[in-house]
Tab-separated table of C-alpha atoms and ligand atoms in Angstrom:
chain	number	residue	atom	x	y	z
A	1	UNK	CA	19.365	-5.082	-11.188
A	2	UNK	CA	17.419	-8.267	-11.903
A	3	UNK	CA	13.680	-7.720	-12.465
A	4	UNK	CA	11.571	-9.412	-9.788
A	5	UNK	CA	8.178	-11.112	-9.914
A	6	UNK	CA	5.326	-9.751	-7.800
A	7	UNK	CA	5.110	-12.999	-5.800
A	8	UNK	CA	8.622	-12.577	-4.352
A	9	UNK	CA	7.677	-9.594	-2.231
A	10	UNK	CA	4.034	-10.306	-1.321
A	11	UNK	CA	3.254	-10.118	2.380
A	12	UNK	CA	0.374	-11.291	4.575
A	13	UNK	CA	0.273	-10.230	8.215
A	14	UNK	CA	-2.394	-10.944	10.810
A	15	UNK	CA	-2.832	-9.306	14.164
A	16	UNK	CA	-5.342	-9.847	16.934
A	17	UNK	CA	-7.043	-6.551	17.818
A	18	UNK	CA	-6.570	-5.890	21.542
A	19	UNK	CA	-8.003	-3.282	23.944
A	20	UNK	CA	-4.958	-1.032	23.304
A	21	UNK	CA	-6.165	-0.769	19.649
A	22	UNK	CA	-9.541	0.680	20.693
A	23	UNK	CA	-10.928	4.165	20.116
A	24	UNK	CA	-13.239	5.969	22.546
A	25	UNK	CA	-16.261	4.007	21.231
A	26	UNK	CA	-14.594	0.683	21.964
A	27	UNK	CA	-14.087	-0.316	18.325
A	28	UNK	CA	-10.711	-0.543	16.620
A	29	UNK	CA	-9.038	2.827	16.087
A	30	UNK	CA	-8.431	3.841	12.458
A	31	UNK	CA	-4.832	4.681	13.341
A	32	UNK	CA	-4.175	1.095	14.441
A	33	UNK	CA	-5.341	-0.152	11.037
A	34	UNK	CA	-3.302	2.498	9.208
A	35	UNK	CA	-0.181	1.594	11.157
A	36	UNK	CA	-0.481	-2.088	10.282
A	37	UNK	CA	-1.180	-1.233	6.628
A	38	UNK	CA	1.876	1.034	6.454
A	39	UNK	CA	4.096	-1.650	8.056
A	40	UNK	CA	2.915	-4.503	5.823
A	41	UNK	CA	3.171	-2.370	2.685
A	42	UNK	CA	6.626	-1.084	3.733
A	43	UNK	CA	7.920	-4.639	4.229
A	44	UNK	CA	6.584	-5.521	0.778
A	45	UNK	CA	8.399	-2.560	-0.784
A	46	UNK	CA	11.644	-3.418	1.072
A	47	UNK	CA	11.416	-7.016	-0.080
A	48	UNK	CA	11.113	-5.836	-3.656
A	49	UNK	CA	14.049	-3.429	-3.651
A	50	UNK	CA	16.100	-4.764	-0.687
A	51	UNK	CA	16.783	-1.207	0.428
A	52	UNK	CA	15.358	1.024	3.093
A	53	UNK	CA	12.192	2.779	1.994
A	54	UNK	CA	10.021	5.682	3.087
A	55	UNK	CA	6.298	6.118	2.670
A	56	UNK	CA	5.841	8.991	0.216
A	57	UNK	CA	2.076	8.792	-0.065
A	58	UNK	CA	-1.058	7.033	1.094
A	59	UNK	CA	-3.855	7.389	-1.401
A	60	UNK	CA	-7.426	8.110	-0.403
A	61	UNK	CA	-8.632	5.392	1.904
A	62	UNK	CA	-12.084	4.590	3.230
A	63	UNK	CA	-12.953	2.443	6.218
A	64	UNK	CA	-15.801	0.324	4.919
A	65	UNK	CA	-16.903	-1.534	8.051
A	66	UNK	CA	-15.918	-1.454	11.718
A	67	UNK	CA	-13.499	-3.877	13.353
A	68	UNK	CA	-14.096	-4.983	16.930
A	69	UNK	CA	-11.704	-5.814	19.732
A	70	UNK	CA	-11.025	-9.573	19.557
A	71	UNK	CA	-11.229	-9.648	15.733
A	72	UNK	CA	-8.247	-10.792	13.684
A	73	UNK	CA	-7.071	-8.157	11.231
A	74	UNK	CA	-5.297	-9.507	8.142
A	75	UNK	CA	-3.415	-7.311	5.686
A	76	UNK	CA	-2.356	-8.564	2.251
A	77	UNK	CA	0.126	-6.394	0.385
A	78	UNK	CA	1.793	-6.660	-3.015
A	79	UNK	CA	3.723	-4.390	-5.340
A	80	UNK	CA	1.446	-3.296	-8.184
A	81	UNK	CA	3.945	-1.346	-10.261
A	82	UNK	CA	7.255	0.465	-10.018
A	83	UNK	CA	8.563	3.724	-11.403
A	84	UNK	CA	12.262	4.597	-11.339
A	85	UNK	CA	12.711	4.919	-7.577
A	86	UNK	CA	9.120	4.522	-6.380
A	87	UNK	CA	6.831	1.531	-5.898
A	88	UNK	CA	3.052	1.415	-5.637
A	89	UNK	CA	1.948	-1.189	-3.095
A	90	UNK	CA	-1.681	-2.305	-3.019
A	91	UNK	CA	-3.135	-3.410	0.302
A	92	UNK	CA	-6.341	-5.181	1.268
A	93	UNK	CA	-7.397	-5.367	4.903
A	94	UNK	CA	-9.905	-7.925	6.167
A	95	UNK	CA	-11.306	-8.582	9.608
A	96	UNK	CA	-12.294	-11.990	10.937
A	97	UNK	CA	-14.620	-12.914	13.748
A	98	UNK	CA	-12.618	-15.746	15.280
A	99	UNK	CA	-15.710	-17.234	16.954
A	100	UNK	CA	-17.726	-17.633	13.734
A	101	UNK	CA	-15.114	-17.497	10.943
A	102	UNK	CA	-16.997	-14.629	9.270
A	103	UNK	CA	-14.632	-12.332	7.361
A	104	UNK	CA	-15.268	-8.891	5.925
A	105	UNK	CA	-13.468	-6.342	3.820
A	106	UNK	CA	-12.373	-3.423	5.970
A	107	UNK	CA	-10.281	-1.246	3.662
A	108	UNK	CA	-8.127	-1.148	0.557
A	109	UNK	CA	-5.374	1.326	-0.081
A	110	UNK	CA	-2.510	2.201	-2.377
A	111	UNK	CA	0.747	3.423	-0.900
A	112	UNK	CA	3.788	4.836	-2.636
A	113	UNK	CA	7.220	4.011	-1.230
A	114	UNK	CA	10.541	5.435	-2.369
A	115	UNK	CA	13.809	3.497	-2.101
A	116	UNK	CA	16.624	5.424	-0.455
A	117	UNK	CA	20.389	5.077	-0.456
A	118	UNK	CA	22.634	5.566	2.561
A	119	UNK	CA	22.663	9.337	1.995
A	120	UNK	CA	18.865	9.506	1.892
A	121	UNK	CA	18.531	10.189	-1.840
A	122	UNK	CA	16.123	8.120	-3.962
A	123	UNK	CA	17.703	5.126	-5.721
A	124	UNK	CA	16.414	2.986	-8.630
A	125	UNK	CA	14.411	-0.150	-7.844
A	126	UNK	CA	14.234	-3.422	-9.834
A	127	UNK	CA	11.658	-3.699	-12.621
A	128	UNK	CA	8.528	-5.657	-11.705
A	129	UNK	CA	7.406	-8.821	-13.515
A	130	UNK	CA	3.637	-9.381	-13.575
A	131	UNK	CA	3.128	-13.114	-14.174
A	132	UNK	CA	-0.641	-13.557	-13.878
A	133	UNK	CA	-3.607	-11.860	-15.554
A	134	UNK	CA	-4.593	-10.307	-12.210
A	135	UNK	CA	-1.063	-8.936	-11.710
A	136	UNK	CA	-1.023	-7.512	-15.242
A	137	UNK	CA	-4.412	-5.847	-14.598
A	138	UNK	CA	-3.149	-4.367	-11.329
A	139	UNK	CA	-0.009	-3.093	-13.064
A	140	UNK	CA	-2.041	-1.360	-15.783
A	141	UNK	CA	-4.354	0.188	-13.186
A	142	UNK	CA	-1.336	1.411	-11.176
A	143	UNK	CA	0.134	3.102	-14.276
A	144	UNK	CA	-3.191	4.844	-14.853
A	145	UNK	CA	-3.330	5.977	-11.199
A	146	UNK	CA	0.195	7.364	-11.494
A	147	UNK	CA	-0.935	9.544	-14.427
A	148	UNK	CA	-4.081	10.619	-12.577
A	149	UNK	CA	-2.099	11.531	-9.425
A	150	UNK	CA	0.148	13.696	-11.541
A	151	UNK	CA	-2.809	15.496	-13.196
A	152	UNK	CA	-4.624	15.819	-9.886
A	153	UNK	CA	-1.560	17.342	-8.227
A	154	UNK	CA	-1.076	19.816	-11.094
A	155	UNK	CA	-4.758	20.770	-11.010
A	156	UNK	CA	-4.731	21.365	-7.228
A	157	UNK	CA	-1.605	23.534	-7.622
A	158	UNK	CA	-3.252	25.489	-10.478
A	159	UNK	CA	-6.325	26.143	-8.320
A	160	UNK	CA	-4.221	27.009	-5.250
A	161	UNK	CA	-5.769	24.118	-3.326
A	162	UNK	CA	-2.661	22.104	-2.451
A	163	UNK	CA	-2.156	21.580	1.277
A	164	UNK	CA	0.622	23.906	2.323
B	201	COA	C1	9.650	10.584	-0.504
B	201	COA	C2	10.836	11.507	-0.708
B	201	COA	C3	12.133	10.717	-0.457
B	201	COA	C4	10.813	11.954	-2.172
B	201	COA	O1	11.879	12.832	-2.323
B	201	COA	P1	11.951	13.784	-3.615
B	201	COA	O2	13.144	14.633	-3.485
B	201	COA	O3	10.616	14.399	-3.849
B	201	COA	O4	12.287	12.737	-4.718
B	201	COA	P2	11.890	12.763	-6.252
B	201	COA	O5	11.190	14.014	-6.652
B	201	COA	O6	13.158	12.370	-6.965
B	201	COA	O7	10.851	11.580	-6.359
B	201	COA	C5	11.280	10.244	-6.182
B	201	COA	C6	10.152	9.335	-6.603
B	201	COA	O8	9.118	9.427	-5.646
B	201	COA	C7	7.894	9.752	-6.265
B	201	COA	N1	7.174	10.599	-5.315
B	201	COA	C8	7.706	11.540	-4.489
B	201	COA	N2	6.723	12.085	-3.750
B	201	COA	C9	5.582	11.484	-4.134
B	201	COA	C10	4.222	11.609	-3.731
B	201	COA	N3	3.848	12.468	-2.777
B	201	COA	N4	3.299	10.834	-4.325
B	201	COA	C11	3.657	9.939	-5.259
B	201	COA	N5	4.927	9.752	-5.684
B	201	COA	C12	5.863	10.531	-5.121
B	201	COA	C13	8.288	10.483	-7.542
B	201	COA	O9	7.264	10.395	-8.507
B	201	COA	C14	9.515	9.689	-7.947
B	201	COA	O10	9.095	8.463	-8.534
B	201	COA	P3	9.961	7.724	-9.693
B	201	COA	O11	11.412	7.815	-9.340
B	201	COA	O12	9.489	6.303	-9.636
B	201	COA	O13	9.600	8.408	-10.965
B	201	COA	C15	10.798	12.767	0.236
B	201	COA	O14	9.672	13.554	-0.111
B	201	COA	C16	10.739	12.390	1.692
B	201	COA	O15	11.747	12.029	2.285
B	201	COA	N6	9.529	12.467	2.296
B	201	COA	C17	9.349	12.068	3.680
B	201	COA	C18	9.071	10.573	3.752
B	201	COA	C19	8.789	10.134	5.158
B	201	COA	O16	9.477	10.529	6.068
B	201	COA	N7	7.769	9.282	5.321
B	201	COA	C20	7.326	8.848	6.589
B	201	COA	C21	6.335	9.824	7.081
B	201	COA	S1	6.248	9.803	8.815
């Protein structure tokens, strides 16, 4: 498989937040944001490996500021690093007030996708080429997170704190 540059799979999607995206308080529901993040990140992962993928993990995610109905939500997603069959996709979500042009950072997240073959077993993905300094930094950070996830998971298991 030919290695692929980060830029070949990057995705930007924008969606107008409508009343159907609202929670009981009238602001945008967290689930609506999560759904768009998962979709954009999944498309990014599929573009990289050109296979079907499943979301294996969504790392800790905080909602930093509210989004209101009528705002434009924009998600930018790119592959940060790959393992053998898995890909870490980094996502940044921003909201825009279309009346004023003001934009604000809503959330950032890291998602892990796994490429699957026809029989549903994980299959290898192409290597990732980081071409810019920012991409190389993100790749290094993703490798570090992969190690930390592994340690964290082992530690939770050791302490009997893994969700079961
Ligand atoms: C994701 C899934 C295919 C992994 O299957 P598995 O038998 O655990 O596969 P493996 O142990 O061989 O792991 C495959 C890769 O995924 C990674 N992985 C699996 N689960 C992971 C997790 N929770 N977090 C991070 N990475 C994970 C492994 O590190 C491995 O990466 P690598 O090949 O790059 O080294 C399987 O757990 C699954 O089908 N989960 C359900 C996915 C789904 O339905 N998502 C939508 C939710 S509605």
